[in-house]
GROMACS .gro file of C-alpha atoms in nm:
model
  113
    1UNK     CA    1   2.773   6.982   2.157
    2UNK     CA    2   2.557   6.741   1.988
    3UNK     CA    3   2.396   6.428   2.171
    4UNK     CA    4   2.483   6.123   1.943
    5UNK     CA    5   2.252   5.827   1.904
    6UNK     CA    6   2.364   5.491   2.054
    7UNK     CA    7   2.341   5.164   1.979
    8UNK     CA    8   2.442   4.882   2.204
    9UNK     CA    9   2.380   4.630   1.934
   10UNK     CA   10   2.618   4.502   1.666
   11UNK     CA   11   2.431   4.232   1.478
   12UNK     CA   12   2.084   4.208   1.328
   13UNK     CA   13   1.886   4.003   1.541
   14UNK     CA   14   1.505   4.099   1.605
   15UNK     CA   15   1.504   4.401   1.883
   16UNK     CA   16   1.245   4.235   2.013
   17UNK     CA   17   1.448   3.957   2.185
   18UNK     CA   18   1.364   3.892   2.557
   19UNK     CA   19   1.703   3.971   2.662
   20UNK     CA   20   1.759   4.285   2.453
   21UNK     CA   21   1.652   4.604   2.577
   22UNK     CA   22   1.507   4.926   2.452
   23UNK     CA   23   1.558   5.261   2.622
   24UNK     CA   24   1.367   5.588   2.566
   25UNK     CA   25   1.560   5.902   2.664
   26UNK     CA   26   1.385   6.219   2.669
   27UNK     CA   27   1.564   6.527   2.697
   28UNK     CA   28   1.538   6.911   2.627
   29UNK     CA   29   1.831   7.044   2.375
   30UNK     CA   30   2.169   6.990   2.426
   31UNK     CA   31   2.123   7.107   2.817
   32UNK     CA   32   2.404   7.009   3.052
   33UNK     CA   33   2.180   6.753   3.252
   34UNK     CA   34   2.076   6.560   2.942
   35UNK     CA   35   2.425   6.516   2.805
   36UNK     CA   36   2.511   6.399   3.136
   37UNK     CA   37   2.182   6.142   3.097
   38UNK     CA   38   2.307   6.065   2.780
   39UNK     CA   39   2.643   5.977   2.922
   40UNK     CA   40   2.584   5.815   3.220
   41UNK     CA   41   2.319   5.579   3.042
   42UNK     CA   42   2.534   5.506   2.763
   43UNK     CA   43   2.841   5.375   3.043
   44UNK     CA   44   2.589   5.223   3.243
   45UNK     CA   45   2.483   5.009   2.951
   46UNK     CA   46   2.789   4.937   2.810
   47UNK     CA   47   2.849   4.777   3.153
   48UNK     CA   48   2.556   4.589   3.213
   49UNK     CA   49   2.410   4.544   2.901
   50UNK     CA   50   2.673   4.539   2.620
   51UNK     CA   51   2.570   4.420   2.291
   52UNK     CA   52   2.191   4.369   2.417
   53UNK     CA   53   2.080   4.740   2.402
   54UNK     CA   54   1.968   5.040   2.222
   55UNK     CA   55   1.936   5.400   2.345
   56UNK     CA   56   1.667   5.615   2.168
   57UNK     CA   57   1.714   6.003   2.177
   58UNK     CA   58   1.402   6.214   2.204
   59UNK     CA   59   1.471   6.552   2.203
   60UNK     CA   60   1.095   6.795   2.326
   61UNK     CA   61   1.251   7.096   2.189
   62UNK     CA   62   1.243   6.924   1.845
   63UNK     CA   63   0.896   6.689   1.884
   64UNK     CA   64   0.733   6.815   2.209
   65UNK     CA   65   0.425   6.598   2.083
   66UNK     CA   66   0.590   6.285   2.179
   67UNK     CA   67   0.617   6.357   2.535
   68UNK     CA   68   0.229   6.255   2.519
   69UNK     CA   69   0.313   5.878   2.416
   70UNK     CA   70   0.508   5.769   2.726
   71UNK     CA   71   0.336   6.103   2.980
   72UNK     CA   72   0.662   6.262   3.028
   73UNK     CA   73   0.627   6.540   3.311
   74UNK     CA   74   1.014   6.587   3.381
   75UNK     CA   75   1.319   6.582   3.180
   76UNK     CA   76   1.563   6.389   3.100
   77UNK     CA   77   1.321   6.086   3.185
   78UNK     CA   78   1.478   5.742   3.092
   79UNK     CA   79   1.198   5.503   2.927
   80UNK     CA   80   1.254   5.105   2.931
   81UNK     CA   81   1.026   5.003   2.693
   82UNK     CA   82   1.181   4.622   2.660
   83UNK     CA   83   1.163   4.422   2.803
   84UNK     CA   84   0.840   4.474   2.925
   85UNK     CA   85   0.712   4.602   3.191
   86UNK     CA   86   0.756   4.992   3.095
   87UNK     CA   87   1.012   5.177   3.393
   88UNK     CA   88   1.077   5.511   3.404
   89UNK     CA   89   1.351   5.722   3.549
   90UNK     CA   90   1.402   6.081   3.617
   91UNK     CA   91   1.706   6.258   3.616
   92UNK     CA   92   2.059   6.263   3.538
   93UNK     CA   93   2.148   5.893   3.620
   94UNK     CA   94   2.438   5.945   3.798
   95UNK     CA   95   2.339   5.708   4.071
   96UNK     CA   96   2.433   5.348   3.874
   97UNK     CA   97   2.300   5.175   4.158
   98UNK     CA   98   1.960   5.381   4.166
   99UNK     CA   99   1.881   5.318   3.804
  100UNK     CA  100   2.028   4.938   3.762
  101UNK     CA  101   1.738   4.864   4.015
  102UNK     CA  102   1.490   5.116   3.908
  103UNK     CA  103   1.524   4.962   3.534
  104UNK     CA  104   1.547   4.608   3.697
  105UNK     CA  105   1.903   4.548   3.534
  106UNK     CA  106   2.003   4.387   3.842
  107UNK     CA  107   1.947   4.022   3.886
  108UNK     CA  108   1.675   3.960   4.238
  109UNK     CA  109   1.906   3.846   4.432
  110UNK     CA  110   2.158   4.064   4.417
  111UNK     CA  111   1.897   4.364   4.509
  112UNK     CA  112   1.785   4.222   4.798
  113UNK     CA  113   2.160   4.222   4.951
   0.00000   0.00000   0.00000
């Protein structure tokens, strides 16, 4: 089974837009764990951030070189890279609630609740 690239984004606007967001996910091979990142990432998204995203596959079996870039020690690790600041997650995202806040999808307010 083959992890697909995803794209949240439809239209051509810059990537670069304050409200669109760029995720990193680092994985080893087509391992059970980083399909299930994959997934759960992808739904999570499409929930929260539909039409404002795009998921980037890194696969270390393929380019272990580029854990270097972002200093990934564990895998999968999810990477927000926009908007700015840089979060990282480890693990297989099942928790939605866990990463919304850890990525700061979640409004403030309704993390403080």
């Amino acid at each position: 089974m083959r992890v697909p690239q995803a794209k949240g984004r439809k239209n051509s606007a810059p990537e670069a837009a304050a409200d669109f967001w760029i995720l990193k996910l680092y994985v080893a091979g087509q391992t059970p764990k980083s399909i299930a990142a994959f997934s759960n990432l992808k739904r999570i998204c499409e929930e929260h951030l539909a039409g404002k995203y795009k998921i980037k596959i890194v696969d270390l079996l393929k380019n272990p070189q580029l854990a270097k870039g972002d200093q990934i020690l564990a895998i999968p690790t999810v990477v927000r890279q926009l908007p700015p600041p840089v979060k990282k997650l480890i693990g297989d995202l099942a928790n939605t609630e866990r990463v919304l806040v850890g990525l700061d999808v979640l409004p403030a307010a309704r993390k403080q609740k």
